Tab-separated table of C-alpha atoms in Angstrom:
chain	number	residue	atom	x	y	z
A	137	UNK	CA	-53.889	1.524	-81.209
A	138	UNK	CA	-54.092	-1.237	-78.158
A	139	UNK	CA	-55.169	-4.346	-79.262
A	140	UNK	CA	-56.897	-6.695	-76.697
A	141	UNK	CA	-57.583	-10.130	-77.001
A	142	UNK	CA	-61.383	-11.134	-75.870
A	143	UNK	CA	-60.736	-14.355	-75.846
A	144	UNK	CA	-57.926	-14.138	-73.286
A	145	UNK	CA	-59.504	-11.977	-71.286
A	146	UNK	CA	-62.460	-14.116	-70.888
A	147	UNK	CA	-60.781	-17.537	-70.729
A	148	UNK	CA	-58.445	-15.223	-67.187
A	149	UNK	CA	-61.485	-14.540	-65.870
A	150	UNK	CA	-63.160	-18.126	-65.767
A	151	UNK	CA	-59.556	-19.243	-64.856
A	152	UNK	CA	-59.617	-17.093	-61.677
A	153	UNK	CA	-63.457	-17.880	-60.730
A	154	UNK	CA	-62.404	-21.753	-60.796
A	155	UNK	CA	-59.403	-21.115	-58.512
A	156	UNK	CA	-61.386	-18.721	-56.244
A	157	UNK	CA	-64.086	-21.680	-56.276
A	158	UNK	CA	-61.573	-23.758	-54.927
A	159	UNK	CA	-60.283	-21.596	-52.207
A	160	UNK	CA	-63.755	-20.926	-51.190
A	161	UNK	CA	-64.692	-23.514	-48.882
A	162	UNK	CA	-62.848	-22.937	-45.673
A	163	UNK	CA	-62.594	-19.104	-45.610
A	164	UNK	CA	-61.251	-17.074	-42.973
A	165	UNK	CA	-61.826	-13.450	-43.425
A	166	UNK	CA	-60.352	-10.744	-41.878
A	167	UNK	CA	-60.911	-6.759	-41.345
A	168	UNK	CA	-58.919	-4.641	-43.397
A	169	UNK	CA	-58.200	-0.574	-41.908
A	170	UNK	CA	-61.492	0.703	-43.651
A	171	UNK	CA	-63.693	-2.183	-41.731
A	172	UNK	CA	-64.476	-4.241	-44.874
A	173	UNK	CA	-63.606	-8.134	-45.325
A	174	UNK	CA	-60.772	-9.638	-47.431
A	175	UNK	CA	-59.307	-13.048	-47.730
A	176	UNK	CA	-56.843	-15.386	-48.968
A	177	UNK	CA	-58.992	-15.656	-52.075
A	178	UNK	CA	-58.718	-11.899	-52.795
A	179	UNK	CA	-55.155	-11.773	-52.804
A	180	UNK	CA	-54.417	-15.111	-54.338
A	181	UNK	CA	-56.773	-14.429	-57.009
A	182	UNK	CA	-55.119	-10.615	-57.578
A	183	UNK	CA	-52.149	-12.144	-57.591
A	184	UNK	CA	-52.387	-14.619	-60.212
A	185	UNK	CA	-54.178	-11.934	-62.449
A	186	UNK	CA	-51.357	-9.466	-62.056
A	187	UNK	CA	-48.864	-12.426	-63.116
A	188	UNK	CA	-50.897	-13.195	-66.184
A	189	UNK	CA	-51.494	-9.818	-67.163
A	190	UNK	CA	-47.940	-8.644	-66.919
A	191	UNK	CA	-47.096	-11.658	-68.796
A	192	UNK	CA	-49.328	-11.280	-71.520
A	193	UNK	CA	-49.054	-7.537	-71.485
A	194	UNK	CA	-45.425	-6.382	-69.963
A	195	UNK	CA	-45.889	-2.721	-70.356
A	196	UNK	CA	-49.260	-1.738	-69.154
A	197	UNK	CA	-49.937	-0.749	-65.554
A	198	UNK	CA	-51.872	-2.433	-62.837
A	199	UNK	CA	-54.129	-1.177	-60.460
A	200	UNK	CA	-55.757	-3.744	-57.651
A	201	UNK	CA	-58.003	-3.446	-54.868
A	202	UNK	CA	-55.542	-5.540	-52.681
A	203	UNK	CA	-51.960	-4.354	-54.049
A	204	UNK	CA	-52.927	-0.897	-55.360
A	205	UNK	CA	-50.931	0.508	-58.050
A	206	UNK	CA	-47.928	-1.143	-60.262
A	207	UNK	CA	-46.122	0.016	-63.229
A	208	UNK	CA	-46.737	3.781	-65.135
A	209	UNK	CA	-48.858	6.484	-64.529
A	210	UNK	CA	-48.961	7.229	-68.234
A	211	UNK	CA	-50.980	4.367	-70.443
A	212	UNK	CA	-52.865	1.282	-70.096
A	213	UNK	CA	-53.875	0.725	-67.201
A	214	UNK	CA	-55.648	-2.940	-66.164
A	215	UNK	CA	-58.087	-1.777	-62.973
A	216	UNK	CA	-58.567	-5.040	-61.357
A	217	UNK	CA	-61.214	-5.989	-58.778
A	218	UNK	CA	-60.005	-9.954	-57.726
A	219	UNK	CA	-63.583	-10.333	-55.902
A	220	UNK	CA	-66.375	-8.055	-56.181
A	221	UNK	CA	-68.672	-9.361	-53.038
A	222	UNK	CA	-66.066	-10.340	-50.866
A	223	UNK	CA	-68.479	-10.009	-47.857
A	224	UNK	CA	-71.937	-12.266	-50.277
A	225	UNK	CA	-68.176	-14.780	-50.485
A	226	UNK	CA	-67.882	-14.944	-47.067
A	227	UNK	CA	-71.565	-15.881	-46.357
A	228	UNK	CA	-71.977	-18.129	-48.925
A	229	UNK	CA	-74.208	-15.476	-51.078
A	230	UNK	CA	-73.339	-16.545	-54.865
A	231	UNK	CA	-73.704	-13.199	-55.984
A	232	UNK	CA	-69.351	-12.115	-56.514
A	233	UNK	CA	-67.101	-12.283	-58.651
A	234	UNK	CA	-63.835	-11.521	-60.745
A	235	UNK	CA	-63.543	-8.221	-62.712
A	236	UNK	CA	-61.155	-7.336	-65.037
A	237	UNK	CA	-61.151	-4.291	-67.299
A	238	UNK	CA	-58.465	-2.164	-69.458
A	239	UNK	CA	-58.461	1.425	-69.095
A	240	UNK	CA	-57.053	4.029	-71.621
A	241	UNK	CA	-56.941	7.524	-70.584
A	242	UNK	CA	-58.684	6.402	-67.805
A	243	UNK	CA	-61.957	4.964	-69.200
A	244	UNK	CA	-62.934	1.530	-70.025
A	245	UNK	CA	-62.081	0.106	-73.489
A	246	UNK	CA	-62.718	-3.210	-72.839
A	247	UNK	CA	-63.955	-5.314	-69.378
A	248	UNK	CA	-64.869	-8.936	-68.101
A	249	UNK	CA	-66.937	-9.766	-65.293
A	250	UNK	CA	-66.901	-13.141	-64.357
A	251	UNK	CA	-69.699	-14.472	-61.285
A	252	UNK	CA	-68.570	-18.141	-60.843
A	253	UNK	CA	-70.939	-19.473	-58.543
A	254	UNK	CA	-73.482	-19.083	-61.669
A	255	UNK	CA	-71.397	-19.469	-64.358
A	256	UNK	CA	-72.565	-15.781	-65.863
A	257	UNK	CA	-69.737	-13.982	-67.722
A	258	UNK	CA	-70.256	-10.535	-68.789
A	259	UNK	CA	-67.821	-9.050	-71.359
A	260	UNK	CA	-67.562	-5.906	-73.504
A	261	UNK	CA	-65.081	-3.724	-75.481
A	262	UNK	CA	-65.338	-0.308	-76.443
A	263	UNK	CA	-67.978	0.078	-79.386
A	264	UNK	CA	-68.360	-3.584	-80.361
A	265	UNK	CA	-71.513	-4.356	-77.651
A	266	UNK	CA	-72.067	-6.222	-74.620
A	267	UNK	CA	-72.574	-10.089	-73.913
A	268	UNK	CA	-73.436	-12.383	-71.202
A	269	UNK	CA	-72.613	-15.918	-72.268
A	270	UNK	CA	-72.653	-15.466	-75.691
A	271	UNK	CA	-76.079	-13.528	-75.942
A	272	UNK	CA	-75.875	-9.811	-77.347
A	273	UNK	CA	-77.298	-7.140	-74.289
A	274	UNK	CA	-79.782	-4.311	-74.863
A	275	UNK	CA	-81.147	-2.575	-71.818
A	276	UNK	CA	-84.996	-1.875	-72.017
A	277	UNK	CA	-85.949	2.113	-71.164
A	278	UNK	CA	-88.829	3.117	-69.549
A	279	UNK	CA	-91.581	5.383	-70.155
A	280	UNK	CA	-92.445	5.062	-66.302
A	281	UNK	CA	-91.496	2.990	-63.377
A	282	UNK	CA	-93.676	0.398	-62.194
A	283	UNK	CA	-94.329	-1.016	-58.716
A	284	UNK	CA	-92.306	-4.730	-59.678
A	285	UNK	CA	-89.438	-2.887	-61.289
A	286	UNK	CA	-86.146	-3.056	-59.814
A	287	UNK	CA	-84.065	-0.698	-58.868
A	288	UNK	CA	-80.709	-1.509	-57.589
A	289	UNK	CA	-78.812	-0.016	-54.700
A	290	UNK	CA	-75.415	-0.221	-53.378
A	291	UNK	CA	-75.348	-0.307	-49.470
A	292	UNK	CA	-74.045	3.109	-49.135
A	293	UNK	CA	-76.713	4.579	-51.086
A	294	UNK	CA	-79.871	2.456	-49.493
A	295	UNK	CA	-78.404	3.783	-46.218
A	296	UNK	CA	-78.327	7.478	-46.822
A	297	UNK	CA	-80.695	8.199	-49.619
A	298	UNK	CA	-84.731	8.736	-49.543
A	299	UNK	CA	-85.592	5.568	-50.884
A	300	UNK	CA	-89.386	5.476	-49.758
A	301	UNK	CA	-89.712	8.296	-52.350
A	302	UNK	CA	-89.309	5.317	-55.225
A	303	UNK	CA	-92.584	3.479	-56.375
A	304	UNK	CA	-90.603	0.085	-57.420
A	305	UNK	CA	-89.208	-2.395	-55.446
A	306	UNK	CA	-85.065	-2.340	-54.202
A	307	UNK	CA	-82.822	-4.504	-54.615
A	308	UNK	CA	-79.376	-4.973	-52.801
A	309	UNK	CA	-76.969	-6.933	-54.408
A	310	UNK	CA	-74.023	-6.984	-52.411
A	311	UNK	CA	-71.289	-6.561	-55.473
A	312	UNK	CA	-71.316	-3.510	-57.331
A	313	UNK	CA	-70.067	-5.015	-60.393
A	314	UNK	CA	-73.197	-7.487	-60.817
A	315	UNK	CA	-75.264	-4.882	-59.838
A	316	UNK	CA	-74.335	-2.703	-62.788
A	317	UNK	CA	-73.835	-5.935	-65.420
A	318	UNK	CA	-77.802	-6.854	-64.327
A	319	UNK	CA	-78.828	-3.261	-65.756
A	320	UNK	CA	-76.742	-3.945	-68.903
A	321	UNK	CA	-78.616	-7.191	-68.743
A	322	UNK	CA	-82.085	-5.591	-68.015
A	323	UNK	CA	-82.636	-7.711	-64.794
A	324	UNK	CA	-82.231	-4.408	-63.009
A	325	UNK	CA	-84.011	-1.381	-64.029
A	326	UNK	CA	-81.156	0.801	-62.676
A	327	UNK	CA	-78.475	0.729	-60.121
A	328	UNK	CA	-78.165	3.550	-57.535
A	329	UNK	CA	-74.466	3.879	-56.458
A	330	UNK	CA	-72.353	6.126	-53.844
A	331	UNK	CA	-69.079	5.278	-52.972
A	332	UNK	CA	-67.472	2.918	-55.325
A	333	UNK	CA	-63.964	2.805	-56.454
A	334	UNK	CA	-63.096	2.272	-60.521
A	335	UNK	CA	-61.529	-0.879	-60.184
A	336	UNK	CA	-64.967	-1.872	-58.855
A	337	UNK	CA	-67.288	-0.504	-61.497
A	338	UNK	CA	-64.761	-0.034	-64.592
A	339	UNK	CA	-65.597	-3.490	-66.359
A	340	UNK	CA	-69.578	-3.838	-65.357
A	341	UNK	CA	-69.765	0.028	-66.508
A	342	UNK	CA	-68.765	-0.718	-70.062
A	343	UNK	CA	-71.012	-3.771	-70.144
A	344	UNK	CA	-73.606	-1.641	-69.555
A	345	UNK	CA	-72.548	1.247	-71.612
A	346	UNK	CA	-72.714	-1.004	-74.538
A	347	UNK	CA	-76.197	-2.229	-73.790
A	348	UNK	CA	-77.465	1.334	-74.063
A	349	UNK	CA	-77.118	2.867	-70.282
A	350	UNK	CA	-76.007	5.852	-69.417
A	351	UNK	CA	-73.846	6.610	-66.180
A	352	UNK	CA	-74.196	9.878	-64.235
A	353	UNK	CA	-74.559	11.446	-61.144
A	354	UNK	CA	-77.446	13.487	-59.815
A	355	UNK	CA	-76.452	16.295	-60.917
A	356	UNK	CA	-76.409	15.172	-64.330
A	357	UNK	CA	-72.702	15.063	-64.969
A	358	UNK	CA	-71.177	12.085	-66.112
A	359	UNK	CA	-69.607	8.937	-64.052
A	360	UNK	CA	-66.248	9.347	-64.688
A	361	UNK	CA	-63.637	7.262	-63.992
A	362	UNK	CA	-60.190	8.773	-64.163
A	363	UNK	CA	-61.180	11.015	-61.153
A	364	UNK	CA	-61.433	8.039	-58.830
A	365	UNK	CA	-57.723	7.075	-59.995
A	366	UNK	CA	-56.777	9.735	-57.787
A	367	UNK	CA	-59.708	10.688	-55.610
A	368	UNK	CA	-60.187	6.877	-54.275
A	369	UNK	CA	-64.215	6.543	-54.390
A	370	UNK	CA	-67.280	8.513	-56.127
A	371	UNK	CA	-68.186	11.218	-53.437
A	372	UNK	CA	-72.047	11.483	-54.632
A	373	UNK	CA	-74.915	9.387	-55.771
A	374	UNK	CA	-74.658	8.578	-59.172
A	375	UNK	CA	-77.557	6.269	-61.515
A	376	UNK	CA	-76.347	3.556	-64.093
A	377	UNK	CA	-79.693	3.164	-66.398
A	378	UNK	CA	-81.178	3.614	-69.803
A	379	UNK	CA	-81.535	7.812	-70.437
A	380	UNK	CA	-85.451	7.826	-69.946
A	381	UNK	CA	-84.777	5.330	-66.763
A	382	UNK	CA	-82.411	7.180	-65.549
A	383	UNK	CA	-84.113	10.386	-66.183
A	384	UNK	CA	-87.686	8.946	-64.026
A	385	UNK	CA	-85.390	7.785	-61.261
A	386	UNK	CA	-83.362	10.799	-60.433
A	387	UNK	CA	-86.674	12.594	-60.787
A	388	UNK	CA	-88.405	9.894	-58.018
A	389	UNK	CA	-85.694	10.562	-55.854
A	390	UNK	CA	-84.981	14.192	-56.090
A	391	UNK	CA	-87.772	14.854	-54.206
A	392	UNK	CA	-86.097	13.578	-50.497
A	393	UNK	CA	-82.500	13.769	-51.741
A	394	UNK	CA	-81.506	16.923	-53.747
């Protein structure tokens, strides 16, 4: 059995907000092969979690968005996301942050997600419940979806889904990993997704897990993550919600999309 300590976790991921506060001022971005941003932030920042991670835990792997994998194939596996929102960073949007979550057998067994410019820390383990700042999370379900409910989108999915077929109002956050969290936290009704690597979703997925949501694509079949280990990013739209949410939304969209 893998023991994690909570506290730790937590305490690493405020540690890394404050440095990537720091570093935040005078940013210079630049393009990375696939066209998206990254900066001195995102790799300082992954590099100081690997270093405490590997210090704390020696033999469990490492997988970052900037440095890819480290250590076994076999095991626990720490799927690291330095800056969720590099681009919201960049612009002075507050909405990014650290994300830091332990995978065995390639799902989430315990996660942090840490948005410094608010001070909001989300945090979770494997069948003990959510938080955000000390305050237990329950997502609300639905019966139906009203006009000033929000529904969450990730850029890939506003851009190539039917999203006039939806009666409430969308919402873009610009980090996947807050995106998710605010359904956990029931300040988003759902969160429409479409490809998004685990090391982006695998802490804010078990937040929300806890808090009662459900993760699967259109089709119905589960969000898994130990496919995108391998296959790099989900390769259809999937819905993080409550069942019945979920359920009304995939039903609003199916129309125009399936």
């Amino acid at each position: 059995m893998v023991e994690i300590d909570n506290d730790f976790l937590c305490a690493l991921a405020r540690e890394a907000g404050k440095r990537a506060l720091d570093m935040a001022e005078n940013l210079h971005a630049e393009l990375k092969p696939d066209q998206t941003l990254v900066t001195r932030v995102d790799r300082e920042v992954e590099r100081f979690l690997y270093e405490q991670l590997q210090s704390r835990y020696p033999h469990f792997a490492f997988l970052g968005e900037e440095t890819g994998w480290h250590g076994s194939h076999d095991g626990p596996l720490w799927a690291v996301d330095p800056i969720d929102g590099t681009t919201n960073m960049v612009y002075n949007i507050p909405i990014w942050g650290v994300s830091i979550a332990l995978l065995l057998d390639g799902e989430p067994a315990a996660g942090v997600f840490y948005i410094p410019r608010l001070d909001e820390l989300f945090h979770a383990q494997k069948g003990q419940g959510s938080y955000c700042n000390g305050m237990r999370l329950h997502a609300p379900d639905r019966t139906t979806l009203q006009l000033e409910d929000t529904i969450g989108f990730t850029s890939a999915a506003a851009k190539n889904l039917h999203t006039k077929a939806l009666r409430s109002r969308i919402r873009c956050l610009g980090s996947i990993a807050a995106d998710i969290a605010y359904v956990g936290r029931g300040s988003l009704a759902c969160l429409v997704g479409w490809s998004e690597g685990a090391y982006d979703m695998a802490a804010a997925l078990l937040v929300a897990q806890e808090a009662g949501c459900v993760a699967r694509y259109f089709s119905g079949q589960p969000l898994e993550l130990k496919p995108l280990l391998t296959q790099g990013k989900t390769r259809e739209p999937f819905i993080v919600a409550p069942p019945n949410t979920y359920e009304l939304v995939r039903a609003e969209l199916a129309s125009g999309n399936l």
